[in-house]
Short mmCIF file of C-alpha atoms in Angstrom, two decimals:
data_model
loop_
_atom_site.label_atom_id
_atom_site.label_comp_id
_atom_site.label_asym_id
_atom_site.label_seq_id
_atom_site.Cartn_x
_atom_site.Cartn_y
_atom_site.Cartn_z
CA MET A 264 -35.29 -1.75 25.52
CA ILE A 265 -35.12 -5.34 24.29
CA VAL A 266 -31.92 -6.93 23.02
CA TRP A 267 -33.31 -9.68 20.81
CA LEU A 268 -30.71 -12.41 20.21
CA ASN A 269 -31.85 -14.19 17.07
CA GLY A 270 -30.30 -17.18 15.33
CA THR A 271 -30.94 -20.84 14.79
CA PHE A 272 -30.32 -23.67 17.23
CA GLY A 273 -26.63 -24.00 18.06
CA ALA A 274 -25.77 -20.36 17.41
CA GLY A 275 -25.19 -19.77 21.13
CA LYS A 276 -28.17 -17.59 22.00
CA THR A 277 -28.79 -18.85 25.54
CA SER A 278 -25.15 -19.04 26.64
CA THR A 279 -24.43 -15.61 25.14
CA ALA A 280 -27.53 -14.17 26.84
CA HIS A 281 -26.35 -15.33 30.28
CA GLU A 282 -22.92 -13.77 29.71
CA LEU A 283 -24.55 -10.58 28.43
CA LEU A 284 -26.37 -10.08 31.73
CA ASP A 285 -23.00 -9.27 33.33
CA LEU A 286 -22.16 -6.70 30.66
CA LEU A 287 -25.41 -4.72 30.46
CA PRO A 288 -26.24 -3.04 33.79
CA GLY A 289 -29.83 -3.58 34.91
CA SER A 290 -30.48 -6.26 32.30
CA THR A 291 -32.88 -9.17 32.86
CA LEU A 292 -33.19 -12.45 30.99
CA TYR A 293 -36.54 -12.71 29.18
CA ASP A 294 -37.20 -16.09 27.56
CA PRO A 295 -40.41 -16.20 25.46
CA GLU A 296 -40.04 -19.99 25.26
CA LEU A 297 -41.55 -20.08 28.76
CA ILE A 298 -44.70 -18.53 27.32
CA GLY A 299 -44.83 -21.30 24.73
CA THR A 300 -44.46 -23.89 27.51
CA GLY A 301 -47.32 -22.31 29.41
CA LEU A 302 -49.58 -22.27 26.36
CA ARG A 303 -48.86 -25.95 25.75
CA LEU A 304 -50.18 -26.64 29.25
CA MET A 305 -53.22 -24.39 28.99
CA LEU A 306 -54.51 -24.78 25.43
CA PRO A 307 -56.65 -27.74 24.38
CA ALA A 308 -54.79 -30.53 22.61
CA LYS A 309 -57.01 -30.06 19.55
CA ARG A 310 -55.80 -26.46 19.14
CA LEU A 311 -52.15 -27.44 19.56
CA GLU A 312 -52.52 -30.11 16.89
CA GLU A 313 -53.45 -27.38 14.40
CA VAL A 314 -49.99 -25.73 14.54
CA ASP A 315 -46.46 -27.00 13.97
CA ASP A 316 -44.80 -24.53 16.35
CA TYR A 317 -46.07 -22.48 19.29
CA GLN A 318 -44.86 -19.39 17.41
CA ASP A 319 -47.75 -20.03 15.00
CA LEU A 320 -50.18 -19.26 17.84
CA PRO A 321 -51.39 -15.62 17.68
CA SER A 322 -51.72 -15.77 21.47
CA TRP A 323 -47.98 -16.49 21.82
CA ARG A 324 -46.98 -13.56 19.64
CA ARG A 325 -49.29 -11.21 21.52
CA MET A 326 -48.20 -12.48 24.93
CA VAL A 327 -44.53 -12.01 24.02
CA VAL A 328 -45.23 -8.29 23.61
CA ASP A 329 -47.57 -7.96 26.59
CA THR A 330 -45.17 -9.81 28.89
CA ALA A 331 -42.22 -7.69 27.79
CA ALA A 332 -44.18 -4.52 28.51
CA ALA A 333 -45.21 -5.87 31.92
CA LEU A 334 -41.65 -6.88 32.82
CA LEU A 335 -40.36 -3.42 31.98
CA THR A 336 -42.65 -1.99 34.65
CA GLU A 337 -40.81 -4.17 37.18
CA VAL A 338 -37.18 -3.95 36.05
CA PRO A 339 -35.11 -1.15 34.50
CA GLY A 340 -34.13 -3.14 31.42
CA PRO A 341 -32.86 -3.96 28.97
CA LEU A 342 -34.50 -7.33 28.50
CA VAL A 343 -32.12 -9.87 26.98
CA THR A 344 -34.23 -12.16 24.80
CA PRO A 345 -32.65 -15.28 23.26
CA MET A 346 -35.32 -16.38 20.79
CA THR A 347 -35.18 -17.82 17.29
CA LEU A 348 -37.43 -15.81 14.95
CA LEU A 349 -37.20 -16.96 11.34
CA ARG A 350 -40.50 -15.77 9.87
CA GLN A 351 -40.38 -12.17 8.73
CA ASP A 352 -44.13 -11.68 9.18
CA TYR A 353 -43.81 -12.74 12.83
CA ARG A 354 -40.88 -10.35 13.22
CA ASP A 355 -43.05 -7.55 11.82
CA GLU A 356 -45.94 -8.38 14.13
CA ILE A 357 -43.86 -8.64 17.31
CA PHE A 358 -41.39 -5.81 16.71
CA GLY A 359 -44.15 -3.56 15.37
CA ALA A 360 -46.27 -4.16 18.47
CA LEU A 361 -43.25 -3.43 20.67
CA ALA A 362 -42.69 -0.19 18.76
CA ALA A 363 -46.34 0.72 19.35
CA ARG A 364 -45.61 0.35 23.08
CA ARG A 365 -42.57 2.63 22.66
CA ILE A 366 -40.23 -0.29 23.46
CA PRO A 367 -37.12 -0.09 21.24
CA VAL A 368 -35.58 -3.30 19.91
CA ARG A 369 -31.96 -4.07 19.12
CA HIS A 370 -32.02 -7.01 16.74
CA ILE A 371 -28.82 -9.05 16.92
CA LEU A 372 -28.27 -12.14 14.78
CA LEU A 373 -25.86 -14.72 16.21
CA HIS A 374 -24.58 -16.59 13.18
CA ALA A 375 -22.30 -19.61 12.80
CA GLU A 376 -21.16 -21.79 9.93
CA GLU A 377 -23.41 -24.79 9.29
CA THR A 378 -20.71 -27.34 10.16
CA ILE A 379 -20.26 -25.67 13.55
CA LEU A 380 -24.01 -25.55 14.11
CA ARG A 381 -24.30 -29.27 13.39
CA GLN A 382 -21.46 -30.03 15.81
CA ARG A 383 -23.07 -27.97 18.56
CA ILE A 384 -26.47 -29.58 18.01
CA ALA A 385 -24.92 -33.05 18.19
CA HIS A 386 -23.04 -32.14 21.37
CA ARG A 387 -26.25 -30.86 22.97
CA ALA A 388 -27.93 -34.20 22.25
CA GLU A 389 -25.19 -36.01 24.20
CA GLN A 390 -25.91 -34.18 27.47
CA PRO A 391 -27.36 -36.26 30.36
CA GLY A 392 -31.13 -36.67 30.34
CA ASP A 393 -33.93 -38.55 28.64
CA PRO A 394 -32.40 -40.04 25.43
CA GLY A 395 -35.76 -39.97 23.61
CA THR A 396 -36.35 -36.31 24.33
CA GLN A 397 -32.78 -35.40 23.39
CA GLU A 398 -33.03 -37.22 20.07
CA SER A 399 -36.30 -35.45 19.28
CA THR A 400 -34.71 -32.08 20.12
CA ARG A 401 -31.71 -32.87 17.94
CA ARG A 402 -33.92 -33.77 14.95
CA TRP A 403 -36.00 -30.60 15.46
CA SER A 404 -32.86 -28.47 15.57
CA LEU A 405 -31.37 -30.04 12.44
CA GLU A 406 -34.64 -29.62 10.53
CA HIS A 407 -34.57 -25.89 11.28
CA LEU A 408 -31.17 -25.40 9.67
CA GLY A 409 -32.86 -25.31 6.28
CA LEU A 410 -35.42 -22.79 7.48
CA TYR A 411 -32.59 -20.68 8.87
CA ALA A 412 -30.74 -20.77 5.54
CA ASP A 413 -33.92 -19.64 3.77
CA ALA A 414 -34.35 -16.75 6.23
CA LEU A 415 -30.74 -15.53 6.13
CA ALA A 416 -31.36 -13.00 3.36
CA TRP A 417 -33.86 -10.95 5.35
CA LEU A 418 -32.19 -11.63 8.71
CA THR A 419 -28.83 -10.24 7.66
CA ASP A 420 -30.56 -7.22 6.16
CA ASP A 421 -32.60 -6.55 9.30
CA ALA A 422 -30.24 -7.44 12.15
CA HIS A 423 -26.69 -6.68 13.25
CA VAL A 424 -24.70 -9.89 12.67
CA VAL A 425 -22.25 -11.35 15.21
CA ASP A 426 -20.45 -14.42 13.85
CA THR A 427 -20.03 -16.85 16.76
CA THR A 428 -18.25 -19.55 14.74
CA ARG A 429 -14.92 -19.01 16.51
CA LEU A 430 -16.10 -17.13 19.59
CA THR A 431 -16.68 -18.25 23.15
CA PRO A 432 -20.02 -17.22 24.67
CA ARG A 433 -18.21 -14.50 26.63
CA GLN A 434 -16.54 -13.11 23.51
CA ALA A 435 -19.86 -13.16 21.66
CA ALA A 436 -21.53 -11.34 24.56
CA GLU A 437 -18.80 -8.68 24.55
CA ARG A 438 -19.42 -8.03 20.86
CA VAL A 439 -23.16 -7.84 21.40
CA ALA A 440 -22.68 -5.42 24.31
CA GLU A 441 -20.49 -3.19 22.16
CA ALA A 442 -23.07 -3.30 19.37
CA VAL A 443 -25.80 -2.26 21.80
CA ARG A 444 -23.68 0.61 23.12
CA THR A 445 -23.06 1.92 19.59
CA GLY A 446 -26.70 1.61 18.51
CA ALA A 447 -26.18 -1.29 16.08
CA GLY A 448 -29.20 -3.45 15.33
CA ALA A 449 -31.70 -0.70 16.12
CA CYS A 450 -35.03 -1.42 14.43
CA ASP A 451 -36.35 1.77 12.87
CA ILE A 452 -40.08 1.01 12.89
CA VAL A 453 -42.90 3.53 12.76
CA GLN A 454 -44.54 3.81 16.18
CA THR A 455 -48.21 3.23 15.43
CA PRO A 456 -50.16 3.38 18.71
CA GLU A 457 -52.41 0.43 19.39
CA PRO A 458 -56.11 1.34 19.10
CA THR A 459 -58.06 1.79 22.32
CA ALA A 460 -61.47 2.05 20.64
CA GLU A 461 -63.08 1.70 17.20
CA THR A 462 -61.09 3.43 14.46
CA LEU A 463 -61.82 5.01 11.10
CA ALA A 464 -59.27 4.05 8.43
CA ALA A 465 -58.91 5.16 4.81
CA GLY A 466 -57.14 3.14 2.15
CA VAL A 467 -56.42 4.15 -1.44
CA LEU A 468 -56.29 1.75 -4.39
CA LEU A 469 -53.76 2.74 -7.04
CA PHE A 470 -53.51 0.99 -10.41
CA ASP A 471 -51.01 0.59 -13.24
CA ASP A 472 -51.84 0.59 -16.95
CA GLN A 473 -52.60 -3.14 -16.77
CA ASP A 474 -55.25 -2.49 -14.12
CA ARG A 475 -53.21 -4.24 -11.45
CA VAL A 476 -53.63 -2.88 -7.93
CA LEU A 477 -50.80 -1.62 -5.72
CA LEU A 478 -50.14 -3.44 -2.43
CA VAL A 479 -47.53 -2.45 0.16
CA ASP A 480 -45.66 -4.54 2.75
CA PRO A 481 -45.51 -2.76 6.14
CA THR A 482 -42.54 -3.31 8.47
CA TYR A 483 -44.67 -2.83 11.59
CA LYS A 484 -47.33 -5.52 11.05
CA ALA A 485 -47.68 -8.82 9.28
CA GLY A 486 -49.12 -9.16 5.79
CA TRP A 487 -49.64 -7.00 2.72
CA GLU A 488 -51.90 -3.97 2.86
CA PHE A 489 -53.32 -1.08 0.84
CA PRO A 490 -51.68 2.36 1.05
CA GLY A 491 -53.50 4.34 3.72
CA GLY A 492 -53.98 4.50 7.45
CA VAL A 493 -56.03 5.68 10.40
CA VAL A 494 -57.94 8.93 9.99
CA GLU A 495 -56.80 11.49 12.54
CA ARG A 496 -59.25 13.28 14.83
CA GLY A 497 -61.11 15.98 12.90
CA GLU A 498 -59.61 14.92 9.55
CA PRO A 499 -61.78 14.28 6.46
CA PRO A 500 -61.38 10.59 5.50
CA ALA A 501 -60.60 11.25 1.81
CA HIS A 502 -57.95 13.79 2.85
CA ALA A 503 -56.46 11.19 5.18
CA GLY A 504 -56.10 8.75 2.30
CA VAL A 505 -54.39 11.40 0.15
CA ARG A 506 -52.08 12.32 3.05
CA GLU A 507 -51.11 8.70 3.71
CA VAL A 508 -50.31 8.06 0.03
CA ALA A 509 -48.06 11.13 0.00
CA GLU A 510 -46.33 10.16 3.27
CA GLU A 511 -45.89 6.49 2.44
CA LEU A 512 -45.10 6.58 -1.27
CA GLY A 513 -44.26 10.17 -2.18
CA ILE A 514 -47.24 10.32 -4.57
CA GLU A 515 -49.31 13.51 -4.62
CA LEU A 516 -52.79 12.71 -5.90
CA PRO A 517 -54.13 15.50 -8.14
CA ARG A 518 -57.72 15.26 -6.86
CA ALA A 519 -59.79 13.81 -4.04
CA PRO A 520 -60.19 10.05 -4.64
CA ARG A 521 -63.60 8.51 -5.34
CA LEU A 522 -65.14 6.28 -2.66
CA LEU A 523 -65.44 2.62 -3.62
CA VAL A 524 -66.30 0.80 -0.40
CA LEU A 525 -67.43 1.64 3.11
CA ASP A 526 -67.07 -1.45 5.29
CA TRP A 527 -67.96 -1.81 8.96
CA GLU A 528 -65.41 -4.17 10.51
CA ALA A 529 -66.78 -6.07 13.48
CA PRO A 530 -64.73 -6.01 16.69
CA GLN A 531 -62.78 -9.20 17.23
CA PRO A 532 -60.83 -9.03 20.50
CA PRO A 533 -58.19 -7.86 20.91
CA GLY A 534 -59.13 -5.72 17.87
CA PHE A 535 -61.79 -3.01 18.20
CA GLY A 536 -62.96 -2.88 14.58
CA GLY A 537 -64.50 0.25 13.10
CA LEU A 538 -65.18 1.80 9.69
CA ARG A 539 -62.87 1.01 6.77
CA LEU A 540 -63.03 3.13 3.59
CA LEU A 541 -61.41 2.28 0.27
CA TYR A 542 -60.96 4.96 -2.38
CA ASP A 543 -60.04 4.86 -6.06
CA GLY A 544 -56.77 6.76 -6.47
CA GLY A 545 -56.70 6.20 -10.24
CA THR A 546 -54.04 4.93 -12.61
CA LEU A 547 -50.37 5.83 -12.14
CA THR A 548 -48.22 6.48 -15.20
CA ASP A 549 -44.90 4.67 -15.58
CA ASP A 550 -43.12 7.92 -14.75
CA ARG A 551 -44.95 8.28 -11.44
CA ILE A 552 -44.43 4.61 -10.62
CA SER A 553 -40.67 5.02 -11.14
CA LYS A 554 -40.70 7.73 -8.45
CA LEU A 555 -42.45 5.67 -5.78
CA LEU A 556 -40.65 5.98 -2.45
CA LEU A 557 -40.46 3.57 0.47
CA PRO A 558 -39.98 4.95 4.00
CA GLY A 559 -37.85 2.24 5.61
CA SER A 560 -39.45 2.75 9.02
CA GLU A 561 -42.90 2.01 7.62
CA LEU A 562 -42.84 0.06 4.33
CA ARG A 563 -40.52 -2.66 3.10
CA ASP A 564 -41.83 -3.25 -0.41
CA TRP A 565 -44.56 -2.48 -2.94
CA ARG A 566 -45.99 -4.53 -5.76
CA PHE A 567 -48.67 -4.26 -8.46
CA VAL A 568 -50.73 -7.46 -8.47
CA THR A 569 -53.69 -9.00 -10.24
CA GLU A 570 -56.88 -9.80 -8.38
CA ALA A 571 -55.91 -13.48 -8.24
CA GLU A 572 -52.46 -12.64 -6.86
CA ALA A 573 -53.99 -10.33 -4.26
CA GLU A 574 -56.18 -13.17 -3.01
CA ARG A 575 -53.05 -15.18 -2.17
CA MET A 576 -51.29 -12.24 -0.51
CA LEU A 577 -53.96 -10.51 1.55
CA PRO A 578 -55.62 -11.70 4.78
CA PRO A 579 -59.22 -12.83 4.12
CA VAL A 580 -60.85 -9.68 5.53
CA ARG A 581 -58.72 -7.34 3.38
CA TRP A 582 -59.10 -9.56 0.33
CA ASN A 583 -62.89 -9.53 0.63
CA ARG A 584 -62.87 -5.74 0.94
CA LEU A 585 -60.65 -5.43 -2.14
CA ARG A 586 -62.86 -7.82 -4.12
CA TRP A 587 -65.94 -5.68 -3.53
CA ALA A 588 -63.99 -2.47 -4.16
CA LEU A 589 -62.98 -3.76 -7.59
CA ARG A 590 -66.62 -4.63 -8.36
CA ALA A 591 -67.68 -1.14 -7.27
CA ARG A 592 -65.00 0.36 -9.54
CA GLU A 593 -66.32 -1.65 -12.50
CA ARG A 594 -69.91 -0.55 -11.85
CA GLY A 595 -69.08 3.06 -11.05
CA CYS A 596 -71.11 2.90 -7.84
CA PRO A 597 -69.81 2.70 -4.23
CA LEU A 598 -70.81 -0.20 -2.01
CA HIS A 599 -71.80 -0.26 1.66
CA LEU A 600 -70.60 -3.36 3.50
CA GLU A 601 -71.15 -4.54 7.03
CA ALA A 602 -68.62 -7.14 8.18
CA GLY A 603 -67.73 -7.63 4.52
CA VAL A 604 -71.30 -8.27 3.31
CA PRO A 605 -72.94 -5.76 0.90
CA LEU A 606 -76.14 -4.09 2.02
CA GLY A 607 -78.96 -2.96 -0.24
#
């Protein structure tokens, strides 16, 4: 298990984590910041200049998960992880990948009033050391207070909150330990195993009466997606799409959907690629739309969007697949793509 202590700079994550080690038997401190430090030393300067924060590096997010899994083969756990995580898509990617490894997460938000945070940040800057480095750290920490305020809505909804405004680190750790013992902060995320080879996946496009397409926001991976999922062994692909729509949204499609696109996705390590099918699930009436369900362990939100809106929301590979699927729907003829390029 991982006890993820979230919160902005000055919330008391590191000091609380050290106190928590005494309260959780078998616990080990796991600081993903060390991974960021290592990447700064190993990656070319040109690559580092392309990002504002090491958390923006896909390699950091992947290594956070891989390192946690490796550590848990050496120690009994839990891992106590004091790490600021303000982007919800990064939370989805990391926590979802941990869930795929069957590693449960207790998400605890250490919160404090802004005036207290500013006082703590200023006090940290006055500690002995290089004045230039300390001033840079202080500015960085203060700049992130705004990002923290913007993220509070989803953080407080996702995590168990411990207000550290008037608590010592020991008192905060005692409250976190009690929360862990009672199961607070447990992240209920669908455990989708990581692929070990090429996969076959079926997605279903559903439309409203304005011809907008339905996108869903998974809790276990970053970015918007189409309803659907991986085809199980021995399962017909169209049936898999129908099954996924029923499981994810509570919508029973009256007939087998019509194929729009078959796309071969090239392997891009660490991904294995495979065949991706998109089907036309038809138009949903307002009554059926009003009955759409969201399994909290799998989907956070759904939205009908125009083609232009989808381009801004989807990763490039999914957007390209959707674009061709919409053209195939207009023409009434399915398209065969390889790596997103039509054949024939």
